[in-house]
Short mmCIF file of C-alpha atoms in Angstrom, two decimals:
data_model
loop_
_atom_site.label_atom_id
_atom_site.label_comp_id
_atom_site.label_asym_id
_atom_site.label_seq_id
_atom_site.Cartn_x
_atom_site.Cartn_y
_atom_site.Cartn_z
CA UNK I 12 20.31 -15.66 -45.62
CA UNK I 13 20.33 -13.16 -47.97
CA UNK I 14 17.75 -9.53 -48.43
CA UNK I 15 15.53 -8.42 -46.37
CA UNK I 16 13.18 -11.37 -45.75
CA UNK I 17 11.98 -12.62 -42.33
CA UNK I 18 13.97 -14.87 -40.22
CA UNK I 19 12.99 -18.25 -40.54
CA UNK I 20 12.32 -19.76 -36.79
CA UNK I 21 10.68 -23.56 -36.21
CA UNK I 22 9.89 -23.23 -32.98
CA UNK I 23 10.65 -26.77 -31.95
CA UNK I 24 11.16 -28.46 -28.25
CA UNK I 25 9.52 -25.21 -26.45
CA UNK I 26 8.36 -27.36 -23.49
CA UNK I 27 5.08 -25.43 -23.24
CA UNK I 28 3.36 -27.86 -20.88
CA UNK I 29 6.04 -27.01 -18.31
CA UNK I 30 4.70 -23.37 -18.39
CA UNK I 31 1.25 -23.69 -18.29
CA UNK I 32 -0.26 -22.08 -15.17
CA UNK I 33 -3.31 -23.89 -13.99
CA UNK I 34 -5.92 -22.61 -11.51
CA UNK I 35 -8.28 -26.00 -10.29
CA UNK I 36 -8.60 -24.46 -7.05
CA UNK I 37 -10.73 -21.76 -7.52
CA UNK I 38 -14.49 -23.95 -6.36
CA UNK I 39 -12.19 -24.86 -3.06
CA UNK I 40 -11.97 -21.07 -3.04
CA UNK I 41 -14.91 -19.94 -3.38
CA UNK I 42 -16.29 -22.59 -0.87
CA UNK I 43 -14.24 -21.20 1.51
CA UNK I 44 -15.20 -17.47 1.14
CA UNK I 45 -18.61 -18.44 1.31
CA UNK I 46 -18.08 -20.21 4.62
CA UNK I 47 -16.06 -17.04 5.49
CA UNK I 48 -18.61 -14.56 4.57
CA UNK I 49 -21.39 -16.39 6.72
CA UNK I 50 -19.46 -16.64 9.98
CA UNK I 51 -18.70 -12.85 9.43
CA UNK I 52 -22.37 -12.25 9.28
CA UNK I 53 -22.73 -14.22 12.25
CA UNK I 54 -20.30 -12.16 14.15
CA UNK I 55 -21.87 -9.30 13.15
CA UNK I 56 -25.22 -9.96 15.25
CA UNK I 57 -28.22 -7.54 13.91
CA UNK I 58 -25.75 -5.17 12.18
CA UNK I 59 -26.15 -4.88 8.21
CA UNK I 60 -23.86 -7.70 6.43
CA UNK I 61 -22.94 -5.35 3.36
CA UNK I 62 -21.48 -2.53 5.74
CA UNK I 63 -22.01 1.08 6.74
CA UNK I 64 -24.92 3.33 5.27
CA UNK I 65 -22.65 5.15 2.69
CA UNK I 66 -23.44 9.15 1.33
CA UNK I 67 -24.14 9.46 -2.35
CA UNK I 68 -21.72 11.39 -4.52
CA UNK I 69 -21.49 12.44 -7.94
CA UNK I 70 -18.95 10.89 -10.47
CA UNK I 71 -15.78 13.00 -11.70
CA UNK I 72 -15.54 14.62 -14.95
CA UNK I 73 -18.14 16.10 -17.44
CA UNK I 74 -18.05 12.47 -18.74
CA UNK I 75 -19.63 10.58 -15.75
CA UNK I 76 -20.82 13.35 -13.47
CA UNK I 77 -24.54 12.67 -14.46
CA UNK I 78 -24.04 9.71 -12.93
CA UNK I 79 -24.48 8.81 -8.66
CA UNK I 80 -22.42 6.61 -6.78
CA UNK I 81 -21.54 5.86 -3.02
CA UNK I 82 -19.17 8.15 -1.44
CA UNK I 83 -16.80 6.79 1.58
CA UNK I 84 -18.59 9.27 4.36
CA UNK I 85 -20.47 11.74 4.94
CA UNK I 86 -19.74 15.50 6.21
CA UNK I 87 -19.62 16.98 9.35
CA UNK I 88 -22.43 19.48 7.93
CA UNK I 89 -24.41 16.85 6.36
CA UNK I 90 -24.69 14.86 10.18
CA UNK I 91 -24.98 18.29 11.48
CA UNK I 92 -27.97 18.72 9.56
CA UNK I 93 -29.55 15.14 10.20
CA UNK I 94 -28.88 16.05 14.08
CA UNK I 95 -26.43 13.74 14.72
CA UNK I 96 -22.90 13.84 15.76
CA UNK I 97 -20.27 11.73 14.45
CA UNK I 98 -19.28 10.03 17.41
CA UNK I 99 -23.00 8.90 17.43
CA UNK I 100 -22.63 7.68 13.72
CA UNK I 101 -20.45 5.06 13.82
CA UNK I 102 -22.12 3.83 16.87
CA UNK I 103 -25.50 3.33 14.78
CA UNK I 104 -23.78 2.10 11.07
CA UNK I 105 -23.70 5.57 9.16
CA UNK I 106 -19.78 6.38 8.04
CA UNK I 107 -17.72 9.35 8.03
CA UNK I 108 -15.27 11.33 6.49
CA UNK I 109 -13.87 14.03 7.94
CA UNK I 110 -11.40 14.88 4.63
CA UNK I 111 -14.89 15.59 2.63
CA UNK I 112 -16.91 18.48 2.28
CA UNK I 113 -20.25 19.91 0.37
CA UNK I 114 -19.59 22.13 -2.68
CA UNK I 115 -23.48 22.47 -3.41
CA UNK I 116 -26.67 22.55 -1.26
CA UNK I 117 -28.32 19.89 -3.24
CA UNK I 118 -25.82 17.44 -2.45
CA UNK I 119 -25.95 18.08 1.36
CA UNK I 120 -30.04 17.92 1.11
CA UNK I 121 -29.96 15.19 -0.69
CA UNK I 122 -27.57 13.27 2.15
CA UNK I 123 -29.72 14.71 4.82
CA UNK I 124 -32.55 13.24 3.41
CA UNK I 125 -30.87 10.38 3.22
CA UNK I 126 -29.89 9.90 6.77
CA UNK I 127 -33.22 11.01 8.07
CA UNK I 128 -34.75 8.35 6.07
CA UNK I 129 -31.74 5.44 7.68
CA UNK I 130 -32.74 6.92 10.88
CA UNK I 131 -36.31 6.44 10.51
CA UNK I 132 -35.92 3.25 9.80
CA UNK I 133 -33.57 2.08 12.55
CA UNK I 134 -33.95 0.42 16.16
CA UNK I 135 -31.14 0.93 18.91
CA UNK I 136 -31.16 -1.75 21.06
CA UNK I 137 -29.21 -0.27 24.38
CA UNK I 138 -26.53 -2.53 25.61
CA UNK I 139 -27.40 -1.35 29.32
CA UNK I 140 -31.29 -2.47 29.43
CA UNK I 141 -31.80 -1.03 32.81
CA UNK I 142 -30.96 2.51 31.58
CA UNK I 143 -33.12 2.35 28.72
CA UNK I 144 -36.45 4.45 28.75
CA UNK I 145 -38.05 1.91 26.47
CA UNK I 146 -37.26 -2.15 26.83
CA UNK I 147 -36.57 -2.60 23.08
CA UNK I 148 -35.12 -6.41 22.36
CA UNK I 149 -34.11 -8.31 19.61
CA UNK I 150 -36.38 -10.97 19.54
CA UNK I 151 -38.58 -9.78 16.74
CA UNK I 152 -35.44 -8.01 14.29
CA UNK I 153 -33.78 -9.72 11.94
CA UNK I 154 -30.20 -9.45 10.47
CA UNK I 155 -30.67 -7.04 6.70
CA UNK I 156 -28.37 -8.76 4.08
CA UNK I 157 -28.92 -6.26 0.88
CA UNK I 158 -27.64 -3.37 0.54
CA UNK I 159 -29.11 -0.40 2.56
CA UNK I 160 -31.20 2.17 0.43
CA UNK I 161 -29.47 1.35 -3.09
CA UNK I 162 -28.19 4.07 -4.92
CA UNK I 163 -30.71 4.36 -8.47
CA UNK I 164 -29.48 6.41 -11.40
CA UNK I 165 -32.85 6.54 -13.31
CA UNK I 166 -32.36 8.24 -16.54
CA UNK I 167 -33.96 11.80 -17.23
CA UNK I 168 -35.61 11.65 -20.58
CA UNK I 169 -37.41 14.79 -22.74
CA UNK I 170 -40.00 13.99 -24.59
CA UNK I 171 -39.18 15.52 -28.44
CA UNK I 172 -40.85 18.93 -29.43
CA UNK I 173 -40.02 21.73 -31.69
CA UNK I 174 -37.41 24.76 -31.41
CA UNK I 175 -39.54 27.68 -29.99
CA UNK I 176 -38.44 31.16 -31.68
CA UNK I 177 -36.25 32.46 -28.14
CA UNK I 178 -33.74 29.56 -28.47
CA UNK I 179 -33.35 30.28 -32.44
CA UNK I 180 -32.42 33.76 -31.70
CA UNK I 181 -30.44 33.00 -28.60
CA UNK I 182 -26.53 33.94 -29.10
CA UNK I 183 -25.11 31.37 -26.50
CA UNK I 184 -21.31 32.08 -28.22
CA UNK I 185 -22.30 36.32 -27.56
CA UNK I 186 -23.78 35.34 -24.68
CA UNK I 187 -20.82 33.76 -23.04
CA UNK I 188 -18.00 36.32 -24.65
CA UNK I 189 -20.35 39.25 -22.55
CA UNK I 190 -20.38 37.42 -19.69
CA UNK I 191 -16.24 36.91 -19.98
CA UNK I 192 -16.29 40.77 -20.53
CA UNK I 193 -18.50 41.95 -17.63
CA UNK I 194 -16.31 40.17 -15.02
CA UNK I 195 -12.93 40.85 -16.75
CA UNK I 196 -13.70 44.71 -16.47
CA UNK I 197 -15.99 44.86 -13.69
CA UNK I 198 -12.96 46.71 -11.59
CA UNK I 199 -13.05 49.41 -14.06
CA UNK I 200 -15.86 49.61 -14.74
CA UNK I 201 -16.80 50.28 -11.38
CA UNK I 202 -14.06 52.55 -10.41
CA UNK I 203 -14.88 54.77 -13.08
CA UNK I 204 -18.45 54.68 -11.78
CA UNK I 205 -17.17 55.71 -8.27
CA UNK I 206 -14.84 58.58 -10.18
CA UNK I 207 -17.64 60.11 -11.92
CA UNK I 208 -19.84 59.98 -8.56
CA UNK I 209 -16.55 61.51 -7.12
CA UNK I 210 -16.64 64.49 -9.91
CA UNK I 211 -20.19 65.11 -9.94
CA UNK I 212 -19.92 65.93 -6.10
CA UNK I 213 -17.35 68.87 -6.83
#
């Protein structure tokens, strides 16, 4: 073999029908979940089939945070809000996480809401009948398979229209580099405000 050329390779007796991975199983498979999934749902009684009411979140990053998705629970201020405890949640279906918390107000109002609406919606049927105040039975209540109150990211569209004559003359760089300014040298700014009050006294 001589330069620099490729080396030459048939390929011959590789065998490659003793190496082929085959997968014929997978309708057995799926039968069998499906027969799993319904005797879970039968288990289950009158609860939801699709799990716990989750809270809804925002996504990470400036890429996706536009977007809404289910969280794994909700706060100890968002149930405190709703007027329920959390003992008292996972009784009735509604999760919780004690790891997260609320950085904005919108969020928590818009998971209060959320559990106020569940709530309004649901029927507690006592396991002790005698104790119960109203004789509330399952005869008439039915087992809900969907998902509860779906999480819908509808998209916020503007309607085009002209530049108006405040955002042509608006300096958003200036803007910004004052605002970087004001709180860099806001402590001396200030304490030369409170040395010149100081002076002006004597």
């Amino acid at each position: 073999m001589k330069h620099n050329n490729m080396l030459t390779s048939s390929h011959m007796r590789k065998h490659w029908q003793n190496r082929v991975k085959t997968w014929f199983g997978q309708p057995a498979r799926k039968w069998r979940r499906h027969v799993r999934r319904n005797k879970k749902a039968a288990m289950l009684g009158l609860k939801p089939v699709q799990g716990p009411l989750r809270p809804v979140v925002s996504c990470p990053t400036r890429r996706y945070n536009f977007k809404l998705r289910e969280g794994r629970g909700f706060t100890k201020a968002e149930l405190r809000a709703a007027g329920i405890t959390a003992a008292y949640a996972k009784q009735v279906g509604i999760s919780f996480d004690r790891r997260r918390y609320n950085k904005s107000q919108e969020n928590l109002d818009r998971n209060k809401e959320r559990l106020k609406e569940y709530l309004s919606h649901l029927t507690v049927i006592p396991l002790n009948k005698k104790k119960a105040a109203e004789k509330k039975t399952s005869e008439n209540h039915v087992q809900f398979k969907g998902k509860i109150l779906p999480i819908l990211n509808k998209a916020v569209t503007e309607a085009p229209r002209l530049v108006t004559k405040e955002e042509r003359e608006f300096l958003a760089y200036k803007t910004l580099r004052r605002a970087q300014a004001d709180k860099k040298l806001f402590g001396t700014r200030e304490k030369r405000r409170l040395d010149k009050e100081e002076a002006a006294k004597h």
